[in-house]
Coordinates of C-alpha atoms and ligand atoms in Angstrom, one line a residue:
X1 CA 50.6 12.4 91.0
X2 CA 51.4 15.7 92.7
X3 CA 48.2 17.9 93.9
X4 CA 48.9 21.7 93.5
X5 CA 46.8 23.9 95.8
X6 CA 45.4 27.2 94.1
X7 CA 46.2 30.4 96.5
X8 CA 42.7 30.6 97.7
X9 CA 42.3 26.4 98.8
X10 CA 46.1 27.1 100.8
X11 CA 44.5 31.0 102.5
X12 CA 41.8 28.2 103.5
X13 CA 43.4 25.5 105.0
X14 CA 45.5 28.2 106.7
X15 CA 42.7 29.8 108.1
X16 CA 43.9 32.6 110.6
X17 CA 47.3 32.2 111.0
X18 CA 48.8 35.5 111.8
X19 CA 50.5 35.7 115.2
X20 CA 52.0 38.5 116.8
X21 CA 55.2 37.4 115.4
X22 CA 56.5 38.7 112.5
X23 CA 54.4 37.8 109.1
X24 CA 56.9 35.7 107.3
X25 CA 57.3 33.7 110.6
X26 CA 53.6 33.2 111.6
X27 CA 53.2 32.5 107.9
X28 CA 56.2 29.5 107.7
X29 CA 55.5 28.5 111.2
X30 CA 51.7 27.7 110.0
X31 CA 52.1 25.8 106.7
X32 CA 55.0 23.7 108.6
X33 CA 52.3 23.0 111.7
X34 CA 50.1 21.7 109.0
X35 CA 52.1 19.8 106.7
X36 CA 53.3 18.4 110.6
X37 CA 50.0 17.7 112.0
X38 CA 49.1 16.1 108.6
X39 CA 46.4 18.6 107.0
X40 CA 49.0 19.1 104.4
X41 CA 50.4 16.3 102.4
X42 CA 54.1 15.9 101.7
X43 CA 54.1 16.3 98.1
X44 CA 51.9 19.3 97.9
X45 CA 52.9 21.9 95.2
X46 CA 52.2 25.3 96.8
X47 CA 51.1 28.4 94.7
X48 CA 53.5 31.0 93.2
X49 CA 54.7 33.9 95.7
X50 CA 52.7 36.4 93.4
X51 CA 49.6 35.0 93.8
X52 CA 49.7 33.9 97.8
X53 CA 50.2 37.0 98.3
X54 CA 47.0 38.5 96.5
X55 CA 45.2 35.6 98.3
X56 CA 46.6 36.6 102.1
X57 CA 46.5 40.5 101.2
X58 CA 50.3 40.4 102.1
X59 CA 53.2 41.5 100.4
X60 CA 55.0 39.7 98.0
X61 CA 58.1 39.5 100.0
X62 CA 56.3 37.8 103.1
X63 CA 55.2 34.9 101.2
X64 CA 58.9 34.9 99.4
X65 CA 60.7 35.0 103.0
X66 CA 58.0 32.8 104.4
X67 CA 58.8 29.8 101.6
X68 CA 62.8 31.1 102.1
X69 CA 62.6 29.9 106.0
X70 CA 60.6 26.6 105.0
X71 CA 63.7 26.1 102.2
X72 CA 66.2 26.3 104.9
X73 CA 64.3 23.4 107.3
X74 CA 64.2 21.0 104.7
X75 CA 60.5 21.7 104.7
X76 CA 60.2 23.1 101.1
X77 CA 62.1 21.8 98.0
X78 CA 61.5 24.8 94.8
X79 CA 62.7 24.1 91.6
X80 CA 62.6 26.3 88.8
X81 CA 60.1 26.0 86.4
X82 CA 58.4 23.6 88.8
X83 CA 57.0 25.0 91.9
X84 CA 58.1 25.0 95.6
X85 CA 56.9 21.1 96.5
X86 CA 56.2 20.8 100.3
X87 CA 58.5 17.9 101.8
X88 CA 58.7 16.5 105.1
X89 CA 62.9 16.9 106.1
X90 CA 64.5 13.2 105.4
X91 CA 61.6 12.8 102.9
X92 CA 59.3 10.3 104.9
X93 CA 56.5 11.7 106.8
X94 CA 57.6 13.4 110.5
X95 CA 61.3 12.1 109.1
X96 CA 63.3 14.1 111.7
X97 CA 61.0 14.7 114.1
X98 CA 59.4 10.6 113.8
X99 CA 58.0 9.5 117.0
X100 CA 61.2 7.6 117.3
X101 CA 62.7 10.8 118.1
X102 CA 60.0 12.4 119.7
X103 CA 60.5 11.7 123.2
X104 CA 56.9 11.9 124.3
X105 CA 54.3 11.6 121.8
X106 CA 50.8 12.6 122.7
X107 CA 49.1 13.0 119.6
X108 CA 47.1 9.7 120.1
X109 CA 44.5 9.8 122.4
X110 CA 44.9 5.4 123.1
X111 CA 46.1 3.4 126.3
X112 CA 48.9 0.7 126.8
X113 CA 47.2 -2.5 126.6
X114 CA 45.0 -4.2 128.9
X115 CA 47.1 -6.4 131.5
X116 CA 45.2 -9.4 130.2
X117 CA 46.3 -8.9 126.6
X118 CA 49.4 -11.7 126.1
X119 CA 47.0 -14.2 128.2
X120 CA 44.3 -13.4 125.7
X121 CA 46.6 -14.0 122.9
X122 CA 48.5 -17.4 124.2
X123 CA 44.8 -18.5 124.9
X124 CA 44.1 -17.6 121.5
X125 CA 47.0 -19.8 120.2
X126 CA 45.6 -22.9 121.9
X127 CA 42.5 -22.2 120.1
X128 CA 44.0 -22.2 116.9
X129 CA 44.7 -25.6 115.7
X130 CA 40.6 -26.0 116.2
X131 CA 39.9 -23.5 113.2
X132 CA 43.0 -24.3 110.8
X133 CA 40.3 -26.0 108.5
X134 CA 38.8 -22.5 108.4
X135 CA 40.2 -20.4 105.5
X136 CA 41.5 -17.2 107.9
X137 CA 39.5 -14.5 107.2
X138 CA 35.9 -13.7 106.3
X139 CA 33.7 -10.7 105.8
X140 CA 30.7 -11.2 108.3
X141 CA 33.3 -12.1 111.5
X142 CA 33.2 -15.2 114.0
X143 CA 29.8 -16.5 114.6
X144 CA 31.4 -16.5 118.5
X145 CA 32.7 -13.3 118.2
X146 CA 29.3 -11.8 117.0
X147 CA 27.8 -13.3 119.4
X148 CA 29.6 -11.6 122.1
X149 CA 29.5 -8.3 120.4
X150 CA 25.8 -8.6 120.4
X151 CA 25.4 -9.7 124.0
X152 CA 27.3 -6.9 125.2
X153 CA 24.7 -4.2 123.3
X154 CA 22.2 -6.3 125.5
X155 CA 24.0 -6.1 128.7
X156 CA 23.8 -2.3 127.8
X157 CA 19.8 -2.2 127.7
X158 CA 19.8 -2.7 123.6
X159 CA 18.5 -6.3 122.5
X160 CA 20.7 -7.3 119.3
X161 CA 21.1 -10.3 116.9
X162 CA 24.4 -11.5 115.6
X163 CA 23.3 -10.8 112.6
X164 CA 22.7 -7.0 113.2
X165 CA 26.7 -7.2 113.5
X166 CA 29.9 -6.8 111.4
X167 CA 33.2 -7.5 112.2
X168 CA 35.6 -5.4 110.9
X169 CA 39.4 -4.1 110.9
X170 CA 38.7 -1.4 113.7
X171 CA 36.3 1.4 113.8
X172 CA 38.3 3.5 111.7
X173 CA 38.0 0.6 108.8
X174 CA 34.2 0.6 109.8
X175 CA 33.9 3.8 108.9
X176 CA 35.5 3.9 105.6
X177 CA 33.1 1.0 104.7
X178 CA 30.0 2.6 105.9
X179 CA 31.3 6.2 104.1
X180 CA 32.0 4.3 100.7
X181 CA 28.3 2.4 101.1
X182 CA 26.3 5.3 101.8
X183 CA 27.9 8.3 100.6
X184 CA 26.7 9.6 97.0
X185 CA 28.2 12.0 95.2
X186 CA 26.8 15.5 96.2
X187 CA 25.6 14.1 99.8
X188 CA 26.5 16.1 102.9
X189 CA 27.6 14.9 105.4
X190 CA 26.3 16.5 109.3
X191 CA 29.6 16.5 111.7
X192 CA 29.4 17.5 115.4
X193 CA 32.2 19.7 115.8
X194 CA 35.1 19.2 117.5
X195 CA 34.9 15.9 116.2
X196 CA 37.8 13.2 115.6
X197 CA 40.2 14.1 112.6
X198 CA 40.0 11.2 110.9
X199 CA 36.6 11.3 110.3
X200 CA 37.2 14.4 108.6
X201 CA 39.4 12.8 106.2
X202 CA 37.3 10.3 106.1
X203 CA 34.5 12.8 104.4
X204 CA 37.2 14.5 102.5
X205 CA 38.6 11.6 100.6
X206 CA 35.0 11.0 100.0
X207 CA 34.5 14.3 98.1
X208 CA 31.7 15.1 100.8
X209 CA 30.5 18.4 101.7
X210 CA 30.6 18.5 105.5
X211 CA 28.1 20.8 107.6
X212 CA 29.4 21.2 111.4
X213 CA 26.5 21.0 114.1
X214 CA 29.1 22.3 117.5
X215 CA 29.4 20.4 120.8
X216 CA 30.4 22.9 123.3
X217 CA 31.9 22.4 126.9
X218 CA 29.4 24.6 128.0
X219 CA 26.2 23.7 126.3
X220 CA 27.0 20.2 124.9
X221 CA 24.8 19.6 121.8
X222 CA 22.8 22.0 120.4
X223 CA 19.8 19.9 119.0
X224 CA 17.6 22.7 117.9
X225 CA 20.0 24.2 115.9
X226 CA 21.6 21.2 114.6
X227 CA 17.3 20.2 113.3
X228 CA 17.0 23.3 111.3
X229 CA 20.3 22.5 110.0
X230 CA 19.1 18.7 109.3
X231 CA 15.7 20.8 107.9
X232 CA 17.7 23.3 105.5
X233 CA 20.4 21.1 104.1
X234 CA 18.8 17.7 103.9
X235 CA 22.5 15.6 104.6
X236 CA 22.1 11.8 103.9
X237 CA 23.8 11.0 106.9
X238 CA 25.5 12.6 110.5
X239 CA 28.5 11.8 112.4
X240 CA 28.8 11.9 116.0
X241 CA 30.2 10.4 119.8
X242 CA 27.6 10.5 121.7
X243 CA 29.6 8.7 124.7
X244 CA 32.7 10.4 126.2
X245 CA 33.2 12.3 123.0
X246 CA 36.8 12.9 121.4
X247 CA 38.3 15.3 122.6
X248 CA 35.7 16.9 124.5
X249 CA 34.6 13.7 126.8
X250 CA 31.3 15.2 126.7
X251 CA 28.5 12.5 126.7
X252 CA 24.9 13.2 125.1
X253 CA 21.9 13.5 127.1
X254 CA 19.1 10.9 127.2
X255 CA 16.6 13.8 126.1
X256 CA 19.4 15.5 123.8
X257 CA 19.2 11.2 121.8
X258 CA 15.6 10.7 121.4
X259 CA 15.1 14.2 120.3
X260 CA 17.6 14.2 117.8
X261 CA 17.1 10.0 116.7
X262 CA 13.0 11.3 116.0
X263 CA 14.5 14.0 113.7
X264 CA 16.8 11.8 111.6
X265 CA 14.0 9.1 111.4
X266 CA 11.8 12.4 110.0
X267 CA 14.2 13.4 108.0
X268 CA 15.4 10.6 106.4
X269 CA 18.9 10.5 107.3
X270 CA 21.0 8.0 108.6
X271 CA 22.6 8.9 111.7
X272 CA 26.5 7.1 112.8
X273 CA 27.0 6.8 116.2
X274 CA 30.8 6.5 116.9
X275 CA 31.1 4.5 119.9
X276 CA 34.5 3.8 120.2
X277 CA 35.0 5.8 123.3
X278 CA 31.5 4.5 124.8
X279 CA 33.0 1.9 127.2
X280 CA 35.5 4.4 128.5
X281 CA 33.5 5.2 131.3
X282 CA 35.6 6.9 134.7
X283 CA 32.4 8.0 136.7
X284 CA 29.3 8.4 134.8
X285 CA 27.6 5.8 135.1
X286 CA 25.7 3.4 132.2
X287 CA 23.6 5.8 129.4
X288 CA 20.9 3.9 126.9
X289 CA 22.8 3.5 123.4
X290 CA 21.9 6.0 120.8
X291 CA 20.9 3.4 118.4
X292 CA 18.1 2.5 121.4
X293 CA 15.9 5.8 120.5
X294 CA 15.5 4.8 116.7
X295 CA 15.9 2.0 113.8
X296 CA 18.3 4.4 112.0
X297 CA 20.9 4.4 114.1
X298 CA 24.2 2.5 112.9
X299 CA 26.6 2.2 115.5
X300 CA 30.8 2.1 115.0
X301 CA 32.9 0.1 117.9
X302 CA 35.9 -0.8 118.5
X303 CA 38.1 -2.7 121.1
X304 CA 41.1 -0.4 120.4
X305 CA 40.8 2.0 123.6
X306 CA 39.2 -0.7 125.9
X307 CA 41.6 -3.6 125.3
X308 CA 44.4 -2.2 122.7
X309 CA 44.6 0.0 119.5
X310 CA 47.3 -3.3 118.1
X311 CA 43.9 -5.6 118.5
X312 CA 42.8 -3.5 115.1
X313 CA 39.0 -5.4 116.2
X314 CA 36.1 -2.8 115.5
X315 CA 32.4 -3.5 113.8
X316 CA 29.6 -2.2 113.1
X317 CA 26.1 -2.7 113.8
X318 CA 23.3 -1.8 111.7
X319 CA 20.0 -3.6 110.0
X320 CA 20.8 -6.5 108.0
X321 CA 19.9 -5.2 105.0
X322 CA 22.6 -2.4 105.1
X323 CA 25.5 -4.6 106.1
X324 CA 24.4 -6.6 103.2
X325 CA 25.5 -3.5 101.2
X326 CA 28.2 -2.6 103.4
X327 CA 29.5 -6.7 102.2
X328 CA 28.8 -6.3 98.8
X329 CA 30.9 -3.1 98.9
X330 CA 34.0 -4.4 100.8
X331 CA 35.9 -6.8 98.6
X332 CA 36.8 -3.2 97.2
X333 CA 38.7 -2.2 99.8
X334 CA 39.6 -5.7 101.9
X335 CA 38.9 -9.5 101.9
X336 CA 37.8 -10.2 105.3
X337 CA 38.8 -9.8 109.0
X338 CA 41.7 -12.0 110.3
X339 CA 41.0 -15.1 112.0
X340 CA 43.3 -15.1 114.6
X341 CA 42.6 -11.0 116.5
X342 CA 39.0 -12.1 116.1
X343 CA 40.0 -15.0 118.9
X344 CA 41.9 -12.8 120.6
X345 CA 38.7 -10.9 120.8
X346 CA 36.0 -13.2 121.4
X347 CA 38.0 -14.4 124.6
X348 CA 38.5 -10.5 125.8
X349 CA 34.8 -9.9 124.9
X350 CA 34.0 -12.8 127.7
X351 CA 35.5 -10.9 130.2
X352 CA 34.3 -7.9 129.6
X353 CA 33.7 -6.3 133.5
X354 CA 37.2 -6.6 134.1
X355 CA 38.7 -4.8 131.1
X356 CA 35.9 -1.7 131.8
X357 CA 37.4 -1.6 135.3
X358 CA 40.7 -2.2 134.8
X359 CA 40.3 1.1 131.8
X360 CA 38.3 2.9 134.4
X361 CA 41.3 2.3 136.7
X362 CA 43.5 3.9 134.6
X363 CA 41.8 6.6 133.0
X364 CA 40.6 8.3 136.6
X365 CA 44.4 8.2 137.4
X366 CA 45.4 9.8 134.3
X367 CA 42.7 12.2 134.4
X368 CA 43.1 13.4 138.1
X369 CA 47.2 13.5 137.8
X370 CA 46.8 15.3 134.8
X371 CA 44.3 18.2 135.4
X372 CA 46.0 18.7 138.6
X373 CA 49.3 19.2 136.9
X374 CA 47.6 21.9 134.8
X375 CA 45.9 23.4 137.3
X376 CA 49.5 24.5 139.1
X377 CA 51.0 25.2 136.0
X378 CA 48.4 26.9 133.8
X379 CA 45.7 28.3 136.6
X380 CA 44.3 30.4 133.4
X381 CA 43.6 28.0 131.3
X382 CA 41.0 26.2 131.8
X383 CA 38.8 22.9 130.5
X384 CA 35.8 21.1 132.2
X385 CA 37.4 17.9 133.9
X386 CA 35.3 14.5 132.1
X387 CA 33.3 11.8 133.7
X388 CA 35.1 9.4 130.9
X389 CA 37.3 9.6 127.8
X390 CA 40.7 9.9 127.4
X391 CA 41.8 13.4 127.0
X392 CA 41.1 16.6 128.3
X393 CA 40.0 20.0 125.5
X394 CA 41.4 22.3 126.8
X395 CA 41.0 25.9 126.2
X396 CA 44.0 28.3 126.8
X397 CA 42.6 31.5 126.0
X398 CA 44.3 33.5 123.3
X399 CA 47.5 31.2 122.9
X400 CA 48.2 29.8 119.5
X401 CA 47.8 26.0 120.0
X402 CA 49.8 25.6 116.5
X403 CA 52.4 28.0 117.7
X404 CA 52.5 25.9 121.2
X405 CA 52.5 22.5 120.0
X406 CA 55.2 23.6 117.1
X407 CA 57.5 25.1 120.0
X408 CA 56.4 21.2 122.2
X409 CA 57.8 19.4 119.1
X410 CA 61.5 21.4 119.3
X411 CA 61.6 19.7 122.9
X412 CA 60.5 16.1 121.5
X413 CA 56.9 16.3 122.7
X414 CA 54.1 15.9 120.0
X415 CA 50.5 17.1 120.4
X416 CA 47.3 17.8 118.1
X417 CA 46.8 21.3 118.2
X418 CA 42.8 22.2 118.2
X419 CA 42.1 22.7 114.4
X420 CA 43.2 19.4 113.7
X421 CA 39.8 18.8 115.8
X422 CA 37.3 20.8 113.4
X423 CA 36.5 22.6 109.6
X424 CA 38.4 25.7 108.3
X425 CA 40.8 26.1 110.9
X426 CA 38.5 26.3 114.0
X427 CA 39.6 25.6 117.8
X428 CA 43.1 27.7 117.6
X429 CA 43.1 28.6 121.1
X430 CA 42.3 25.1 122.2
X431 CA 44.7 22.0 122.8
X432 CA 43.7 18.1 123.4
X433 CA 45.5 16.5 125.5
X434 CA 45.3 12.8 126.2
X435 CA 45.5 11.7 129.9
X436 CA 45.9 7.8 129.2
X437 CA 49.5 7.9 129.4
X438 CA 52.1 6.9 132.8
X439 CA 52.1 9.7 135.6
X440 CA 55.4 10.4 134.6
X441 CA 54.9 10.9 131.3
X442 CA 52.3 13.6 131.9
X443 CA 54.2 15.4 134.5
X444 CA 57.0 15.8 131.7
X445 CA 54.5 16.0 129.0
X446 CA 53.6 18.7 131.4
X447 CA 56.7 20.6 131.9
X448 CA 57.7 20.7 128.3
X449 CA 54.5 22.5 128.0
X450 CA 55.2 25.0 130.9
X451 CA 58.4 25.7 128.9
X452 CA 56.4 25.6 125.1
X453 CA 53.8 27.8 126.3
X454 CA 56.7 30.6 128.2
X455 CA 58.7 31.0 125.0
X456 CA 54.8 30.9 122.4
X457 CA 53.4 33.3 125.5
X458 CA 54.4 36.2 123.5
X459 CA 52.0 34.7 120.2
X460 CA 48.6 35.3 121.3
X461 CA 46.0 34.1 118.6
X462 CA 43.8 36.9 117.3
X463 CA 40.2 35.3 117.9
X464 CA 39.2 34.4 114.5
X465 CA 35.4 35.6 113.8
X466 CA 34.4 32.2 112.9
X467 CA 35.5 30.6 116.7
X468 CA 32.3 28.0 117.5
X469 CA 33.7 27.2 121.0
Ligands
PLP501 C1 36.2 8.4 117.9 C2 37.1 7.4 117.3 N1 36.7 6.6 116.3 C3 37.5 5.7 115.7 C4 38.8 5.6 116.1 C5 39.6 4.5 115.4 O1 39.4 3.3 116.0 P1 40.2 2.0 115.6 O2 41.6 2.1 116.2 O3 39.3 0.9 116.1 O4 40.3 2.0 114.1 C6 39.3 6.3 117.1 C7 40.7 6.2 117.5 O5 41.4 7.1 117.9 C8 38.4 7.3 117.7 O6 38.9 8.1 118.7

């Protein structure tokens, strides 16, 4: 079934998108950034000319020479009677411009795998013949492998049972689960803004009204605010990273945690700590888990950025009594995790010290090649440098980060541009990028930006009123 968008949903997924470039342009160069970036579907019928104009306050013939330049890229297919259909050139999703030939492609923030990987998996093979008898998958996870997961929340100053934990098909998986077992219709749903795109979708597929509580370079979390918000709006549950968050790399205070865990235990709301980025650690140093400061924590992990995103390993941990839900929900979506990664797993799990130092490794490299790259090349720009993580948030200023990493793409580099990061087309001006890539593909990365940012130099965004960062 195609989804039409009404004038006034497309003015608000475009948010502010006028550039100093002509209207038409800013306006075509905008909805093709989007349907890129994936905040647009292919397939998307967009409204008539007459009445995206009334919606933008533009002229009719702007909207009509902005769907004209999206015609001739492939990027818009009208047919009378039927509405102009977005479509994505070739017909698949990033067709021409597919990471195949994208040259560099930055838009995910997730390392080559750990050096121990194909030992892990060959060890894993031996295993194998031992649990043949076993029927492959299952909803709980390995006894051995919830073992380990528990013992590492332990080693990390929070006592846990096996049976607090649930294996699942990454943390992206977990959080489906947890959405589709908690989630009612009408609930809001507290986000920390910037926050990771997917858990936006996440919401949105939901149906859920999201409230945004920001996490600023600056000031980090603003827990007062984000209570009254908790107070006033009464959300059923909140979303956030409190370790190296993405993309800011910013990590929660110990006072910022147990102030804001005693006001979701008041308030009755469930808060879900995102901890896939916890263990990503360059030079902090070890922080008490969130789920430490109150019973109604649930925590998301995930080996994908420690060991490798391929692994597709991630769980949750939570009381009992809510995974029990969380099981009886998932036969509506899966069947169980596979045997064999949960192996793979188990044995990675066991030598845990030397994949955190081996990431650490790798991630202080990235980070200090990359920020001293941008130093040289962008000395305005600028972006605090993180004691862990795996990208830099950058803030440029007044440049269009749509506009920049439209004119990136033309040179076969890919990148997020900021509102892909937050609600109603927030973050313009800022740009994540990921530092867990080779030197040398950073110091290109970086160059094509140099080049992106010369020719998009003459688009400054216009700051729009609703900027949170
Ligand atoms: C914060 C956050 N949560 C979840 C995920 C998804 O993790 P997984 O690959 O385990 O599904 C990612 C991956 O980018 C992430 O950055």
């Amino acid at each position: 079934m195609t989804q039409s968008f009404s004038g006034r949903r497309l003015a608000r997924e475009l948010g502010d998108w006028r550039t100093s470039a002509p209207a038409y342009r800013a306006l075509s160069d905008r909805i093709r950034v989007l349907l890129l970036d994936g905040r647009l579907g292919s397939g998307i019928t967009l409204p008539a000319e007459r009445e995206l104009s009334q919606s933008l306050a533009v002229s009719r013939t702007t909207v009509a020479a902005a769907y004209a330049a999206l015609r001739d890229h492939g990027y818009l297919s009208s047919v009378r009677g039927s509405g102009s259909t977005l479509a994505l050139p070739g017909g698949r999703r990033g067709a021409h411009t597919s990471p195949i030939d994208l040259r560099l492609d930055f838009t995910k923030a997730t390392c080559a795998a750990y050096p121990g990987m194909a030992a892990a998996y060959r060890q894993a093979a031996d295993l194998l013949p031992g649990y043949l008898h076993h029927h492959g998958f299952d909803m709980d996870g390995l006894p051995e492998l919830r073992e380990e997961i528990a013992g590492s929340y332990a080693q990390r100053g929070l006592p846990t049972s096996p049976a607090q934990i649930m294996v699942t098909i990454g943390a992206q998986h977990a959080l489906n689960l947890l959405t589709g077992t908690l989630y009612s219709a009408g609930d809001r749903i507290l986000v920390e803004q910037p926050t990771y795109p997917h858990a936006l979708d996440t919401f949105a597929v939901a149906g859920a009204r999201m409230l945004s509580a920001p996490v600023t370079s600056e000031h980090g979390w603003n827990i007062a605010e984000a209570a009254q918000l908790i107070r006033r709006s009464a959300p059923s549950m909140a979303f956030l990273m409190p370790d190296f968050q993405n993309p800011t790399g910013l990590s929660m205070p110990a006072a910022d945690r147990a102030r804001l865990a005693a006001v979701a235990a008041r308030e009755g709301m469930v808060l879900v700590a995102d901890e896939t980025t916890a263990m990503l650690d360059i030079d902090r140093g070890p922080e008490l888990p969130l789920a430490a400061y109150g019973p109604g924590v649930v925590t998301l992990g995930s080996l994908g950025k420690l060991a490798w995103g391929g692994l597709r390993i991630g769980w949750i941990r939570g009381p009992r009594e809510l995974l029990d839900r969380v099981r009886r929900h998932r036969p509506s979506t899966d069947l169980g995790t596979p045997l064999f990664e949960q192996l793979v797993a188990t044995l990675l799990l066991r030598e845990l010290p030397l994949l955190a130092a081996s990431r650490t490794r790798d991630l202080r490299r990235g980070r200090d090649h990359l920020s001293g790259l941008l130093a040289s090349a962008f000395p305005e720009w600028t972006w605090p440098v993180p004691d862990g993580g795996m990208s830099l948030w950058i803030n440029t200023g007044n440049l269009s980060t749509s506009a920049l990493s439209l004119a990136a793409r033309a040179e076969g580099m890919a990148l997020v541009p900021g509102p892909r990061f937050g609600l109603d087309g927030a973050f313009e001006r800022f740009l994540r990028f990921p530092f867990c890539y080779s030197n040398e593909e950073l110091t290109e990365g970086v160059r094509i930006l140099s080049g992106a940012a010369a020719r998009t130099g003459g688009i400054p965004f216009r700051l729009p009123l609703q900027a949170v960062i």
